[in-house]
Coordinates of C-alpha atoms in Angstrom, one line a residue:
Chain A
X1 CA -4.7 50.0 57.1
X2 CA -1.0 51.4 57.4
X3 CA -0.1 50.3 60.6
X4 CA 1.1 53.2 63.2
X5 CA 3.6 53.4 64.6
X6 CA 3.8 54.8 68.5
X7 CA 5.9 57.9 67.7
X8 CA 3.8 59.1 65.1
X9 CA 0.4 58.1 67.0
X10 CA 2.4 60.5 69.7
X11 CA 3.1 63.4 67.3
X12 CA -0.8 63.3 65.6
X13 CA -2.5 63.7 69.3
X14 CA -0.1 66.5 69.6
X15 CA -2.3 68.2 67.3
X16 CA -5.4 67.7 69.6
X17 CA -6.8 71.2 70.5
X18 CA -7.4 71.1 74.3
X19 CA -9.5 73.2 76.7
X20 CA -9.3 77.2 76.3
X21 CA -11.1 77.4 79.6
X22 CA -10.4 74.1 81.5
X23 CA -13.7 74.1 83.9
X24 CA -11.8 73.5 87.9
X25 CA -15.4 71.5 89.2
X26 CA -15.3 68.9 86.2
X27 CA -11.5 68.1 86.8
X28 CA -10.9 69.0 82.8
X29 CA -7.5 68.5 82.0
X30 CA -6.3 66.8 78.2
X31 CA -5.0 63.7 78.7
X32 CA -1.2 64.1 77.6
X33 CA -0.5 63.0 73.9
X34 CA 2.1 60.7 75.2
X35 CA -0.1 59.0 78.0
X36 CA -3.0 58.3 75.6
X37 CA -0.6 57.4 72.6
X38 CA 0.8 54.8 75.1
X39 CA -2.3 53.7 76.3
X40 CA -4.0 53.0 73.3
X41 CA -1.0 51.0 71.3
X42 CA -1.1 49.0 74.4
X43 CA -4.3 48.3 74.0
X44 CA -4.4 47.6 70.2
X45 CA -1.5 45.9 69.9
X46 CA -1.1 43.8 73.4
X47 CA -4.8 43.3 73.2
X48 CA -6.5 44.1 70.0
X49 CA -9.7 45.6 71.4
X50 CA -9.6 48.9 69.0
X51 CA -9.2 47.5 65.5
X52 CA -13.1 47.8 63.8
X53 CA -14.2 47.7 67.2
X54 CA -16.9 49.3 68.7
X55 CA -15.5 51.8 71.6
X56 CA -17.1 54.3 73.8
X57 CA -14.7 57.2 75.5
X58 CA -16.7 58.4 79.1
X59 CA -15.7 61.9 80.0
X60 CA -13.9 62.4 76.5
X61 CA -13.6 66.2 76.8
X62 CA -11.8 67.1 73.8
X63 CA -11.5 63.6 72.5
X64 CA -8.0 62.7 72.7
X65 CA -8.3 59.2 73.5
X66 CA -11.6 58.9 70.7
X67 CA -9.1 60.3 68.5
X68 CA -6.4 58.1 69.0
X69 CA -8.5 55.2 68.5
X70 CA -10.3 56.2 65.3
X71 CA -6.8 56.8 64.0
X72 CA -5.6 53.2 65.3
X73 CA -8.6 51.9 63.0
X74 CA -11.5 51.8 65.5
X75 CA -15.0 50.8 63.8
X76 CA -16.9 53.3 65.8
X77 CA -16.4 55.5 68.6
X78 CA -18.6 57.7 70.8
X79 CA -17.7 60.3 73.5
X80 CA -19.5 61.5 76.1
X81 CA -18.9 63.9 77.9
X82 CA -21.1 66.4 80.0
X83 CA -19.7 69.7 79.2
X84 CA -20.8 71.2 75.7
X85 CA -18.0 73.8 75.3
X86 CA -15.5 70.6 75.5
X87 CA -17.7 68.9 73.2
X88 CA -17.3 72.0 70.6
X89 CA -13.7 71.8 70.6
X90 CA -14.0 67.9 70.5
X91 CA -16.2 68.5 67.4
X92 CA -13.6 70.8 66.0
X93 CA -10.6 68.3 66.1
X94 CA -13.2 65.7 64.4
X95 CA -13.3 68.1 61.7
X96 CA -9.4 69.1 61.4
X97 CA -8.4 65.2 61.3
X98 CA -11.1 64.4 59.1
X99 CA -12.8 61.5 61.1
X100 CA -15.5 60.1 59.7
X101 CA -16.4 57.1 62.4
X102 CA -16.5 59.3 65.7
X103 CA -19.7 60.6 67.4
X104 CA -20.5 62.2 70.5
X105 CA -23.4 63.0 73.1
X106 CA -23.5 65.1 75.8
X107 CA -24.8 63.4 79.1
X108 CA -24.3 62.7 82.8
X109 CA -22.3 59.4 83.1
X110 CA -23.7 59.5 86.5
X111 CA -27.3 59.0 85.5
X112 CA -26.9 56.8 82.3
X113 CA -30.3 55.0 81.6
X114 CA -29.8 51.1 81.8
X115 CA -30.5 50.8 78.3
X116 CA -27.2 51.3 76.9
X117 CA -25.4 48.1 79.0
X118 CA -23.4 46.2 77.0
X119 CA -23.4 48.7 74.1
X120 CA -19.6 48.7 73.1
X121 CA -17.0 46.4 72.8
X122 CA -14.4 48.4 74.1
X123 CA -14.5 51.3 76.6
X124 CA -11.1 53.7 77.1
X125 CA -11.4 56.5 79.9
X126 CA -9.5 58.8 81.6
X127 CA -12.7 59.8 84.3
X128 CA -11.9 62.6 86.5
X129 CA -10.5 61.8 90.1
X130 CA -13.1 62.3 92.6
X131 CA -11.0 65.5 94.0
X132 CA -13.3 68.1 93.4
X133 CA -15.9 68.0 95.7
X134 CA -17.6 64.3 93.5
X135 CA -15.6 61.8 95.8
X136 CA -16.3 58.2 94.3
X137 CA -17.1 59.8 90.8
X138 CA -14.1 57.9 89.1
X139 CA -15.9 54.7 90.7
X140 CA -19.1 56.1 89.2
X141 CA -17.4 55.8 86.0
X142 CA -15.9 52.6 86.2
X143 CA -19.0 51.2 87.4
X144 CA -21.4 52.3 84.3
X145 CA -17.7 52.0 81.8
X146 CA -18.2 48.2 82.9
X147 CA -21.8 47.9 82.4
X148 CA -21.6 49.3 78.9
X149 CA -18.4 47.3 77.6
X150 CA -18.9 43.9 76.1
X151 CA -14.9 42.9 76.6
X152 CA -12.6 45.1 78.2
X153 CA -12.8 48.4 79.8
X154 CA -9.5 50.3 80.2
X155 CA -9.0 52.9 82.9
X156 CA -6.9 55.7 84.1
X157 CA -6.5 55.7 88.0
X158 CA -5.0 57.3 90.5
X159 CA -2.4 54.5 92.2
X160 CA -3.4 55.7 96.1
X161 CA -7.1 53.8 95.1
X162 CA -5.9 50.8 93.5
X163 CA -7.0 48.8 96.7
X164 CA -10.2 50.1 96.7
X165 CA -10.5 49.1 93.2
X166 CA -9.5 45.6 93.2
X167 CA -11.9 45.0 96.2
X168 CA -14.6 46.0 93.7
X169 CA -13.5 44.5 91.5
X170 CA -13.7 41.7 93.2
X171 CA -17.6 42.4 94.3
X172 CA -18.4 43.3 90.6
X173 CA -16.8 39.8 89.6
X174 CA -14.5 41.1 87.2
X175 CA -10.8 40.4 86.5
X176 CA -8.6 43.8 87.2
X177 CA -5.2 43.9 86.0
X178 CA -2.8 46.8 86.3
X179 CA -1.0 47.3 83.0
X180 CA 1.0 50.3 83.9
X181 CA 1.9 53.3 86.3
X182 CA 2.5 56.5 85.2
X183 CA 4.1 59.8 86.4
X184 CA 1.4 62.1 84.8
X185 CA 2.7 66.0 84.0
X186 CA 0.1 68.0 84.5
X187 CA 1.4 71.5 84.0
X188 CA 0.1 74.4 85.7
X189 CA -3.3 74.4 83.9
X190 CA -5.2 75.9 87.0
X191 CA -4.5 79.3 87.8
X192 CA -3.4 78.3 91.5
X193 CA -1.2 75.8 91.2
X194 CA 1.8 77.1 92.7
X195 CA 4.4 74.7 91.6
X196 CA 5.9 74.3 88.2
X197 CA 4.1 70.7 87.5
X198 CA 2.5 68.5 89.8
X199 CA 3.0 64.5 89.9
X200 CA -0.1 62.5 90.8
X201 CA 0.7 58.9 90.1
X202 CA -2.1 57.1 88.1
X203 CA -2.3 53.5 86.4
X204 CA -3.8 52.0 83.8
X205 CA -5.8 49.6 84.5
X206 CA -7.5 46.7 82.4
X207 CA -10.5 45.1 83.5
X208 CA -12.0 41.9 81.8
X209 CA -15.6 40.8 81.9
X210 CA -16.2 37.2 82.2
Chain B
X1 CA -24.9 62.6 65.1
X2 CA -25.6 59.1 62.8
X3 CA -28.5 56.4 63.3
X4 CA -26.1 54.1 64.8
X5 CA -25.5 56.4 67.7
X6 CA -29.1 57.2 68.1
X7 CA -29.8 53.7 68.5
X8 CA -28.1 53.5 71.9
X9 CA -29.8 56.7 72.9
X10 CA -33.4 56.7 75.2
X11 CA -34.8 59.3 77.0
X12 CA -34.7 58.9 81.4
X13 CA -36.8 61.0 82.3
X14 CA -37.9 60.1 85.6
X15 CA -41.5 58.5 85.6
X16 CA -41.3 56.5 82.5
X17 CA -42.8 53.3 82.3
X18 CA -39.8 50.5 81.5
X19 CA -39.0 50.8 77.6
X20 CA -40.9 54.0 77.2
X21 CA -37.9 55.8 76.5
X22 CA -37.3 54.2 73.2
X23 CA -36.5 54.7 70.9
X24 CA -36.2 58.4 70.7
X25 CA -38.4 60.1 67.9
X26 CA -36.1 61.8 65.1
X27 CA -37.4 65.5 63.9
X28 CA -36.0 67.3 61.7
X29 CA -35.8 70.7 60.4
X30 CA -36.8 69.1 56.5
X31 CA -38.6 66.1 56.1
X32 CA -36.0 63.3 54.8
X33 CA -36.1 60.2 52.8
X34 CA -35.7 57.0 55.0
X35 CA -35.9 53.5 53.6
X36 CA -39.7 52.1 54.1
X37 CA -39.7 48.9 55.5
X38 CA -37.1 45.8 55.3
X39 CA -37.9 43.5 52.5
X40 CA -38.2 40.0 53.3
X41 CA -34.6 38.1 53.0
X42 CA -33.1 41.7 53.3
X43 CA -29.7 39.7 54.5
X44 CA -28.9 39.0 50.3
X45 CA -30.6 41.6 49.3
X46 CA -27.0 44.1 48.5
X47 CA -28.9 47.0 47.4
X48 CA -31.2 47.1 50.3
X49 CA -27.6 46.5 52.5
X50 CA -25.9 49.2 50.9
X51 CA -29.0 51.8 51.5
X52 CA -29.3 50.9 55.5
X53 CA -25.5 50.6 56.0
X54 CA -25.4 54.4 54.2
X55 CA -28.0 55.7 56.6
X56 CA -26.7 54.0 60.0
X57 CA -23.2 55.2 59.3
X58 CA -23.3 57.6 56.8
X59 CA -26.2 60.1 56.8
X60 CA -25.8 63.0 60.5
X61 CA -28.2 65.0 61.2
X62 CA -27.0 67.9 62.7
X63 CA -29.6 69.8 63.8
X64 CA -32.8 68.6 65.0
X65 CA -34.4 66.9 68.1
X66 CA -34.8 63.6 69.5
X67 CA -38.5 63.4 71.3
X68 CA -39.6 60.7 74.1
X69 CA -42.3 58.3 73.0
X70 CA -43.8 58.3 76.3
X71 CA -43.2 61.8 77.3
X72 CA -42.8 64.0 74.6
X73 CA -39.5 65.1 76.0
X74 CA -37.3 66.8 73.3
X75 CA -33.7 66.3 73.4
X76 CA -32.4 69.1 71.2
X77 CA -29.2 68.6 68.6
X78 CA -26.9 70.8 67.7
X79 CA -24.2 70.4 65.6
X80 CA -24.6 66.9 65.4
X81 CA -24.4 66.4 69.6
X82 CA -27.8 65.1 70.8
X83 CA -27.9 66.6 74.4
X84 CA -29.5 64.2 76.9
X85 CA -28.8 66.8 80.1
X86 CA -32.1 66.6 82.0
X87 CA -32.9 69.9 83.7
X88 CA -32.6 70.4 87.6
X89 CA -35.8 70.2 88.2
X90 CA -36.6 66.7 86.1
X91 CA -33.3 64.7 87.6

């Protein structure tokens, strides 16, 4: 597979269509094309868990991290996500890129059935927050995202909870590593944000099952 | 929405007994050819291979349902996204 280079990983999830009506209660915002492009050559390169891996993308919205990886040669990946007008556009981008390896489901992540533990190889997420009236949902996430992976779960997080997330870490008996910190744009995508762009400070973070 | 993804999918709707949600019954609008069942040393067998690895990763049904063995739940799909959202009143 002609490998890809970050720029042009960049420049293709450019062309993800994002949401027309970004719902304000489910936190919907794209991740950035340059975040996830980052993100995901870190994670295929540094630690080769995308290449003909199996990878599962909670909260995917419009699929911009599923994307990514099915272009960095994924074997498989499914989103899930638990709005179905996000999951239409999601479906839509699958078409325009031509993907042939990417599913998706619509579902609650936050009343998964046991049975799908240790499903994937690899999971990538950018879970909402918790700001929205669903405090602890991103540890909801993280929580199930480690139960389903096999290896490696990789995380977007807002720095102010790190703490909290290496103690659980810590009672989950999983190794946590930080592998970046990011100043994340998020442009006036809700109709009262008042200034131009707000910066909320998230990091990527790896976590390795024993 | 392929085999392979179907395979990780069971139904929770509250009540079941453990296991009864799986797997997940496919119906579909047509009736369809599947492969009967697995000839013995199926592992050498590269036409059997190439038939299951077509219908695990190839072959999506897009619309259809996906129905509970133990309670008869239907999961509805629609273009090719099985919805596994249980109602209000079932959660």
């Amino acid at each position: 597979m002609k490998k890809l280079k970050l720029k042009e990983l960049e420049s293709c999830l450019q062309q993800v269509d994002t949401f027309e009506s970004p719902k304000l209660l489910l936190e919907q915002y794209p991740t950035r094309p340059h975040i996830a492009a980052c993100m995901l050559y870190t994670i295929h390169n540094t630690f080769d868990d995308i290449e003909n891996k199996t990878i599962a993308d909670l909260g995917c919205g419009c699929g911009m991290l599923s994307i990514g990886s099915a272009m960095l040669g994924a074997g498989f990946c499914v989103g899930l996500d638990i709005d179905a007008d996000a999951l239409e556009i999601f479906n839509s981008n699958i078409e325009d890129f031509e993907l042939t390896n990417v599913n998706m489901v619509q579902c609650d992540i936050c009343s998964l059935p046991d049975s799908m533990s240790d499903t994937f190889d690899t999971v990538i997420m950018n879970p909402p927050f918790g700001t929205k009236h669903n405090k602890g949902i991103d540890m909801i996430f993280l929580k199930t995202a480690l139960q389903m992976a096999k290896t490696a779960v990789y995380s977007l997080h807002k720095t102010s909870t790190r703490q909290h997330i290496q103690k659980k870490a810590a009672e989950w008996e999983v190794k946590m590593e930080v592998l970046a910190e990011l100043r994340f744009d998020l442009p006036a995508s809700y109709k009262f944000h008042k200034k131009k762009s707000v910066s909320i400070k998230p990091n990527i973070t790896e976590k390795i099952l024993r | 929405m392929k085999l392979l993804t179907h395979n990780l999918l069971s139904s929770h709707v509250p009540g079941l007994r453990p296991g009864g949600g799986f797997p997940l019954r496919i119906e579909l609008g047509h009736p369809s050819e599947l492969p009967p069942e697995p000839v013995p040393d199926y592992e050498g067998d590269e036409e059997f291979l190439r038939r299951v690895h077509h219908v695990l990763l190839e072959v999506e049904v897009l619309e259809g349902s996906l129905q509970c063995p133990d309670s008869g739940r239907r999961f509805p799909i629609s273009k090719g996204v099985p919805n596994m959202l249980l109602t209000e009143e079932e959660a």
